PDB file of C-alpha atoms and ligand atoms in Angstrom:
ATOM      1  CA  MET A  26      93.468 117.644 138.839  1.00 63.00           C
ATOM      2  CA  ASP A  27      92.392 120.657 136.747  1.00 69.00           C
ATOM      3  CA  GLN A  28      95.917 122.002 136.772  1.00 80.00           C
ATOM      4  CA  TYR A  29      97.099 118.851 134.960  1.00 94.00           C
ATOM      5  CA  VAL A  30      94.255 117.963 132.629  1.00 97.00           C
ATOM      6  CA  ASP A  31      91.343 120.189 131.670  1.00 97.00           C
ATOM      7  CA  PHE A  32      88.489 117.714 131.312  1.00 97.00           C
ATOM      8  CA  SER A  33      86.073 120.452 130.238  1.00 96.00           C
ATOM      9  CA  GLN A  34      87.688 120.709 126.785  1.00 97.00           C
ATOM     10  CA  PRO A  35      85.659 118.954 124.064  1.00 98.00           C
ATOM     11  CA  SER A  36      88.828 118.635 121.959  1.00 98.00           C
ATOM     12  CA  LEU A  37      90.165 116.148 124.536  1.00 98.00           C
ATOM     13  CA  TYR A  38      87.247 113.804 123.904  1.00 98.00           C
ATOM     14  CA  ILE A  39      87.408 114.253 120.144  1.00 98.00           C
ATOM     15  CA  ALA A  40      91.077 113.227 120.199  1.00 98.00           C
ATOM     16  CA  ALA A  41      90.289 110.274 122.482  1.00 98.00           C
ATOM     17  CA  GLY A  42      87.498 109.247 120.114  1.00 98.00           C
ATOM     18  CA  ALA A  43      89.849 109.341 117.110  1.00 98.00           C
ATOM     19  CA  VAL A  44      92.452 107.294 119.019  1.00 98.00           C
ATOM     20  CA  VAL A  45      89.874 104.581 119.738  1.00 98.00           C
ATOM     21  CA  PHE A  46      88.189 104.783 116.344  1.00 98.00           C
ATOM     22  CA  ASN A  47      91.166 104.198 114.064  1.00 97.00           C
ATOM     23  CA  PRO A  48      92.314 100.683 115.054  1.00 96.00           C
ATOM     24  CA  THR A  49      88.668  99.681 115.577  1.00 96.00           C
ATOM     25  CA  PHE A  50      87.916 100.798 112.037  1.00 97.00           C
ATOM     26  CA  TRP A  51      90.800  99.027 110.323  1.00 96.00           C
ATOM     27  CA  ASN A  52      90.300  95.800 112.255  1.00 95.00           C
ATOM     28  CA  THR A  53      86.594  95.765 111.436  1.00 96.00           C
ATOM     29  CA  VAL A  54      87.113  96.553 107.761  1.00 96.00           C
ATOM     30  CA  ALA A  55      90.019  94.110 107.380  1.00 95.00           C
ATOM     31  CA  ARG A  56      87.926  91.289 108.816  1.00 95.00           C
ATOM     32  CA  LEU A  57      85.053  92.156 106.514  1.00 96.00           C
ATOM     33  CA  GLU A  58      87.533  91.885 103.674  1.00 96.00           C
ATOM     34  CA  TYR A  59      88.834  88.548 104.928  1.00 95.00           C
ATOM     35  CA  ARG A  60      85.347  87.061 105.298  1.00 95.00           C
ATOM     36  CA  ASN A  61      83.446  88.644 102.397  1.00 96.00           C
ATOM     37  CA  LYS A  62      86.090  90.273 100.156  1.00 96.00           C
ATOM     38  CA  THR A  63      84.183  93.524 100.656  1.00 95.00           C
ATOM     39  CA  LEU A  64      87.024  95.860  99.684  1.00 96.00           C
ATOM     40  CA  THR A  65      88.199  93.683  96.815  1.00 96.00           C
ATOM     41  CA  LYS A  66      84.657  93.811  95.419  1.00 96.00           C
ATOM     42  CA  LEU A  67      84.560  97.588  95.880  1.00 96.00           C
ATOM     43  CA  ALA A  68      87.848  97.771  93.937  1.00 96.00           C
ATOM     44  CA  GLY A  69      86.321  95.899  91.004  1.00 96.00           C
ATOM     45  CA  GLY A  70      87.672  92.501  92.026  1.00 96.00           C
ATOM     46  CA  ASN A  71      91.304  93.635  92.378  1.00 96.00           C
ATOM     47  CA  ALA A  72      92.665  92.733  95.843  1.00 96.00           C
ATOM     48  CA  LEU A  73      95.789  94.859  95.376  1.00 96.00           C
ATOM     49  CA  TYR A  74      93.770  97.981  94.597  1.00 97.00           C
ATOM     50  CA  GLY A  75      91.472  97.175  97.512  1.00 97.00           C
ATOM     51  CA  CYS A  76      94.479  97.054  99.823  1.00 97.00           C
ATOM     52  CA  TYR A  77      95.853 100.314  98.407  1.00 97.00           C
ATOM     53  CA  GLY A  78      92.470 101.915  99.064  1.00 97.00           C
ATOM     54  CA  LEU A  79      92.528 100.710 102.659  1.00 97.00           C
ATOM     55  CA  ALA A  80      96.136 101.903 103.012  1.00 97.00           C
ATOM     56  CA  ALA A  81      95.216 105.397 101.805  1.00 97.00           C
ATOM     57  CA  THR A  82      92.214 105.460 104.154  1.00 97.00           C
ATOM     58  CA  ILE A  83      94.188 104.318 107.219  1.00 97.00           C
ATOM     59  CA  PHE A  84      96.978 106.768 106.406  1.00 96.00           C
ATOM     60  CA  SER A  85      94.496 109.648 106.115  1.00 98.00           C
ATOM     61  CA  LEU A  86      92.708 108.667 109.318  1.00 98.00           C
ATOM     62  CA  GLY A  87      96.100 108.712 111.040  1.00 97.00           C
ATOM     63  CA  ILE A  88      96.783 112.251 109.853  1.00 97.00           C
ATOM     64  CA  ILE A  89      93.333 113.385 111.023  1.00 98.00           C
ATOM     65  CA  ARG A  90      93.834 111.731 114.419  1.00 98.00           C
ATOM     66  CA  ASP A  91      97.235 113.381 114.818  1.00 97.00           C
ATOM     67  CA  ALA A  92      95.690 116.747 113.990  1.00 98.00           C
ATOM     68  CA  PHE A  93      92.964 116.208 116.620  1.00 98.00           C
ATOM     69  CA  TYR A  94      95.672 115.216 119.099  1.00 98.00           C
ATOM     70  CA  GLU A  95      97.734 118.345 118.534  1.00 97.00           C
ATOM     71  CA  ARG A  96      94.587 120.441 118.633  1.00 97.00           C
ATOM     72  CA  ALA A  97      93.615 118.846 121.968  1.00 98.00           C
ATOM     73  CA  LEU A  98      97.067 119.508 123.409  1.00 98.00           C
ATOM     74  CA  ARG A  99      96.818 123.187 122.483  1.00 97.00           C
ATOM     75  CA  ASP A 100      93.655 123.475 124.614  1.00 97.00           C
ATOM     76  CA  GLN A 101      95.354 121.879 127.625  1.00 97.00           C
ATOM     77  CA  PRO A 102      97.449 123.334 130.443  1.00 97.00           C
ATOM     78  CA  SER A 103     101.222 122.778 130.424  1.00 96.00           C
ATOM     79  CA  HIS A 104     103.010 121.584 133.529  1.00 95.00           C
ATOM     80  CA  PRO A 105     106.427 122.952 134.565  1.00 92.00           C
ATOM     81  CA  ALA A 106     107.696 119.458 135.425  1.00 90.00           C
ATOM     82  CA  LEU A 107     107.303 118.508 131.759  1.00 92.00           C
ATOM     83  CA  GLU A 108     109.031 121.649 130.525  1.00 90.00           C
ATOM     84  CA  SER A 109     112.431 120.836 131.991  1.00 93.00           C
ATOM     85  CA  PHE A 110     115.477 120.275 129.804  1.00 95.00           C
ATOM     86  CA  LEU A 111     115.386 116.558 130.630  1.00 95.00           C
ATOM     87  CA  SER A 112     111.776 116.243 129.574  1.00 96.00           C
ATOM     88  CA  GLN A 113     112.371 118.194 126.360  1.00 96.00           C
ATOM     89  CA  SER A 114     115.384 116.036 125.505  1.00 97.00           C
ATOM     90  CA  LEU A 115     113.396 112.881 126.151  1.00 97.00           C
ATOM     91  CA  ALA A 116     110.689 114.257 123.851  1.00 98.00           C
ATOM     92  CA  VAL A 117     113.137 114.628 120.969  1.00 98.00           C
ATOM     93  CA  VAL A 118     114.564 111.134 121.508  1.00 98.00           C
ATOM     94  CA  LEU A 119     111.084 109.572 121.687  1.00 98.00           C
ATOM     95  CA  VAL A 120     109.798 111.250 118.529  1.00 98.00           C
ATOM     96  CA  ALA A 121     113.028 110.424 116.640  1.00 98.00           C
ATOM     97  CA  CYS A 122     113.079 106.762 117.737  1.00 98.00           C
ATOM     98  CA  GLY A 123     109.336 106.439 117.220  1.00 98.00           C
ATOM     99  CA  ASN A 124     109.570 107.726 113.663  1.00 97.00           C
ATOM    100  CA  ILE A 125     112.551 105.480 112.917  1.00 98.00           C
ATOM    101  CA  LEU A 126     110.561 102.434 114.094  1.00 98.00           C
ATOM    102  CA  VAL A 127     107.498 103.389 112.045  1.00 97.00           C
ATOM    103  CA  LEU A 128     109.348 104.344 108.853  1.00 97.00           C
ATOM    104  CA  THR A 129     111.786 101.409 108.842  1.00 97.00           C
ATOM    105  CA  SER A 130     108.972  98.932 109.436  1.00 96.00           C
ATOM    106  CA  MET A 131     107.004 100.441 106.543  1.00 96.00           C
ATOM    107  CA  TRP A 132     110.148 100.174 104.440  1.00 96.00           C
ATOM    108  CA  ALA A 133     110.644  96.524 105.437  1.00 95.00           C
ATOM    109  CA  LEU A 134     107.019  95.497 104.931  1.00 94.00           C
ATOM    110  CA  GLY A 135     106.008  97.586 101.920  1.00 94.00           C
ATOM    111  CA  VAL A 136     102.518  99.039 101.479  1.00 95.00           C
ATOM    112  CA  THR A 137     100.586  95.763 101.452  1.00 95.00           C
ATOM    113  CA  GLY A 138     102.607  94.300 104.345  1.00 93.00           C
ATOM    114  CA  THR A 139     102.065  97.419 106.437  1.00 94.00           C
ATOM    115  CA  TYR A 140      98.389  97.894 105.666  1.00 95.00           C
ATOM    116  CA  LEU A 141      96.862  94.488 106.392  1.00 94.00           C
ATOM    117  CA  GLY A 142      97.530  92.950 102.966  1.00 95.00           C
ATOM    118  CA  ASP A 143      97.373  89.486 104.521  1.00 93.00           C
ATOM    119  CA  TYR A 144      93.634  89.963 105.072  1.00 95.00           C
ATOM    120  CA  PHE A 145      93.372  90.393 101.288  1.00 96.00           C
ATOM    121  CA  GLY A 146      95.304  87.205 100.630  1.00 94.00           C
ATOM    122  CA  ILE A 147      98.428  89.231  99.754  1.00 94.00           C
ATOM    123  CA  LEU A 148     100.976  87.464 101.943  1.00 93.00           C
ATOM    124  CA  MET A 149     104.661  88.155 102.499  1.00 89.00           C
ATOM    125  CA  ASP A 150     106.956  85.417 101.146  1.00 87.00           C
ATOM    126  CA  GLU A 151     108.466  85.063 104.565  1.00 84.00           C
ATOM    127  CA  ILE A 152     108.156  86.746 107.939  1.00 82.00           C
ATOM    128  CA  VAL A 153     110.448  89.784 108.223  1.00 88.00           C
ATOM    129  CA  THR A 154     112.871  89.321 111.114  1.00 88.00           C
ATOM    130  CA  GLY A 155     115.496  92.059 110.514  1.00 92.00           C
ATOM    131  CA  PHE A 156     115.473  95.582 111.952  1.00 94.00           C
ATOM    132  CA  PRO A 157     113.162  96.931 113.367  1.00 96.00           C
ATOM    133  CA  PHE A 158     111.471  93.584 113.956  1.00 94.00           C
ATOM    134  CA  ASN A 159     114.425  92.306 115.973  1.00 94.00           C
ATOM    135  CA  VAL A 160     113.825  95.178 118.426  1.00 95.00           C
ATOM    136  CA  THR A 161     110.057  94.755 118.843  1.00 94.00           C
ATOM    137  CA  GLY A 162     107.453  92.540 117.221  1.00 91.00           C
ATOM    138  CA  SER A 163     105.207  95.552 116.596  1.00 94.00           C
ATOM    139  CA  PRO A 164     107.457  98.476 115.638  1.00 96.00           C
ATOM    140  CA  MET A 165     104.555 100.346 114.038  1.00 96.00           C
ATOM    141  CA  TYR A 166     102.470 100.391 117.198  1.00 97.00           C
ATOM    142  CA  TYR A 167     105.305 101.008 119.646  1.00 97.00           C
ATOM    143  CA  GLY A 168     106.872 103.617 117.371  1.00 98.00           C
ATOM    144  CA  SER A 169     103.555 105.435 117.080  1.00 98.00           C
ATOM    145  CA  THR A 170     103.046 105.303 120.852  1.00 98.00           C
ATOM    146  CA  MET A 171     106.538 106.747 121.396  1.00 98.00           C
ATOM    147  CA  SER A 172     105.788 109.616 119.012  1.00 98.00           C
ATOM    148  CA  PHE A 173     102.574 110.412 120.905  1.00 98.00           C
ATOM    149  CA  LEU A 174     104.432 110.467 124.211  1.00 98.00           C
ATOM    150  CA  GLY A 175     107.265 112.529 122.732  1.00 98.00           C
ATOM    151  CA  THR A 176     104.788 115.089 121.409  1.00 98.00           C
ATOM    152  CA  ALA A 177     103.081 115.289 124.817  1.00 98.00           C
ATOM    153  CA  LEU A 178     106.423 115.956 126.510  1.00 97.00           C
ATOM    154  CA  TRP A 179     107.520 118.399 123.829  1.00 97.00           C
ATOM    155  CA  TYR A 180     104.508 120.597 124.554  1.00 96.00           C
ATOM    156  CA  GLY A 181     104.732 119.812 128.289  1.00 96.00           C
ATOM    157  CA  LYS A 182     101.132 118.563 128.442  1.00 97.00           C
ATOM    158  CA  PRO A 183     100.022 116.011 131.064  1.00 97.00           C
ATOM    159  CA  ALA A 184      96.846 115.532 128.991  1.00 98.00           C
ATOM    160  CA  GLY A 185      99.066 114.265 126.173  1.00 98.00           C
ATOM    161  CA  VAL A 186     100.550 111.665 128.515  1.00 98.00           C
ATOM    162  CA  LEU A 187      97.005 110.609 129.404  1.00 98.00           C
ATOM    163  CA  LEU A 188      96.020 110.328 125.732  1.00 98.00           C
ATOM    164  CA  THR A 189      99.221 108.362 125.075  1.00 98.00           C
ATOM    165  CA  ALA A 190      98.161 105.870 127.762  1.00 98.00           C
ATOM    166  CA  LEU A 191      94.906 105.483 125.833  1.00 98.00           C
ATOM    167  CA  VAL A 192      96.838 104.981 122.573  1.00 98.00           C
ATOM    168  CA  PHE A 193      98.966 102.307 124.253  1.00 98.00           C
ATOM    169  CA  THR A 194      95.901 100.515 125.638  1.00 98.00           C
ATOM    170  CA  VAL A 195      94.004 100.618 122.351  1.00 98.00           C
ATOM    171  CA  TYR A 196      97.040  99.268 120.453  1.00 97.00           C
ATOM    172  CA  GLN A 197      97.463  96.452 122.992  1.00 97.00           C
ATOM    173  CA  ILE A 198      93.846  95.463 122.410  1.00 97.00           C
ATOM    174  CA  ALA A 199      94.310  95.727 118.622  1.00 96.00           C
ATOM    175  CA  LEU A 200      97.397  93.509 118.815  1.00 95.00           C
ATOM    176  CA  SER A 201      95.528  90.917 120.851  1.00 95.00           C
ATOM    177  CA  PHE A 202      93.119  90.666 117.904  1.00 92.00           C
ATOM    178  CA  GLU A 203      95.591  91.055 115.047  1.00 93.00           C
ATOM    179  CA  ASP A 204      98.543  88.891 116.058  1.00 91.00           C
ATOM    180  CA  PRO A 205      96.665  85.570 116.434  1.00 92.00           C
ATOM    181  CA  PHE A 206      94.603  86.327 113.315  1.00 91.00           C
ATOM    182  CA  THR A 207      97.677  87.034 111.183  1.00 90.00           C
ATOM    183  CA  ALA A 208      99.472  83.995 112.596  1.00 90.00           C
ATOM    184  CA  GLU A 209      96.493  81.835 111.601  1.00 92.00           C
ATOM    185  CA  ILE A 210      96.440  83.274 108.045  1.00 91.00           C
ATOM    186  CA  TYR A 211     100.097  82.299 107.589  1.00 90.00           C
ATOM    187  CA  ALA A 212      99.647  78.919 109.288  1.00 91.00           C
ATOM    188  CA  LYS A 213      96.788  78.236 106.879  1.00 91.00           C
ATOM    189  CA  ARG A 214      99.002  79.041 103.899  1.00 91.00           C
ATOM    190  CA  ASP A 215     101.711  76.712 105.216  1.00 90.00           C
ATOM    191  CA  ARG A 216      99.184  73.899 105.627  1.00 92.00           C
ATOM    192  CA  GLU A 217      97.900  74.448 102.094  1.00 90.00           C
ATOM    193  CA  GLN A 218     101.414  74.525 100.642  1.00 87.00           C
ATOM    194  CA  LYS A 219     102.267  71.282 102.427  1.00 88.00           C
ATOM    195  CA  ALA A 220      99.091  69.646 101.120  1.00 87.00           C
ATOM    196  CA  LYS A 221      99.927  70.821  97.599  1.00 80.00           C
ATOM    197  CA  GLY A 222     103.474  69.508  97.972  1.00 76.00           C
ATOM    198  CA  ARG A 223     102.161  66.063  98.900  1.00 70.00           C
ATOM    199  CA  LYS A 224      99.822  65.963  95.937  1.00 61.00           C
ATOM    200  CA  GLY A 225     102.612  66.954  93.580  1.00 54.00           C
ATOM    201  CA  GLN A 226     104.795  64.012  94.613  1.00 50.00           C
TER     202      GLN A 226
HETATM  203  C1  NAG B   9     118.824  94.169 114.567  1.00 66.38           C
HETATM  204  O1  NAG B   9     119.349  93.995 113.263  1.00 66.38           O
HETATM  205  C2  NAG B   9     120.249  95.006 112.857  1.00 66.38           C
HETATM  206  C3  NAG B   9     120.667  94.751 111.425  1.00 66.38           C
HETATM  207  O2  NAG B   9     119.663  94.149 110.685  1.00 66.38           O
HETATM  208  C4  NAG B   9     121.473  95.018 113.796  1.00 66.38           C
HETATM  209  O3  NAG B   9     122.352  96.056 113.411  1.00 66.38           O
HETATM  210  C5  NAG B   9     120.995  95.231 115.222  1.00 66.38           C
HETATM  211  O4  NAG B   9     122.083  95.133 116.101  1.00 66.38           O
HETATM  212  C6  NAG B   9     119.935  94.197 115.606  1.00 66.38           C
HETATM  213  N1  NAG B   9     119.419  94.553 116.911  1.00 66.38           N
HETATM  214  C7  NAG B   9     119.171  93.667 117.867  1.00 66.38           C
HETATM  215  C8  NAG B   9     118.609  94.189 119.141  1.00 66.38           C
HETATM  216  O5  NAG B   9     119.392  92.478 117.713  1.00 66.38           O
END
């Protein structure tokens, strides 16, 4: 096993910790906001500024995690099977497609749509269904996972593939929390709008 993944490297566990920490952090904080308006209060009562603050924090945490990931890969052995032309080509395709999914979904959703604005009561007028959302329901998560895998292959590191499996698992768990919660926020708005409509008649 040692020839694939060097489990004695602390950097491996630091990267794994960052991978687990990030979605845990933003889900915890977003729910605090939803229940107690914690971030809105911190932003002086302005939900939009609160959301921008969370966006900047999540974005920065992502950069730090990516740095830990690359650092961890540097400390790991490469494997010849992952250094073939095929593997290198796949790496380029994965990183390119992954970045396209992430960037186009940010473009489609805007800052507040991307960074959990719905927990702040900042809702989209309607659910975005065009590209990249007609390819996958969670382009941000799948795009990010593809970039992790592409990076692992690019450097030819089995440990990167292992960390990518962790990223995938953590995102699946995050989605299992986020998707029903977001759906309920929008369902609640629809119920309230209908109730308002009836009163207005
Ligand atoms: C997604 O939508 C884009 C345009 O918005 C279109 O070009 C593309 O073919 C669609 N893809 C799928 C898989 O439906």
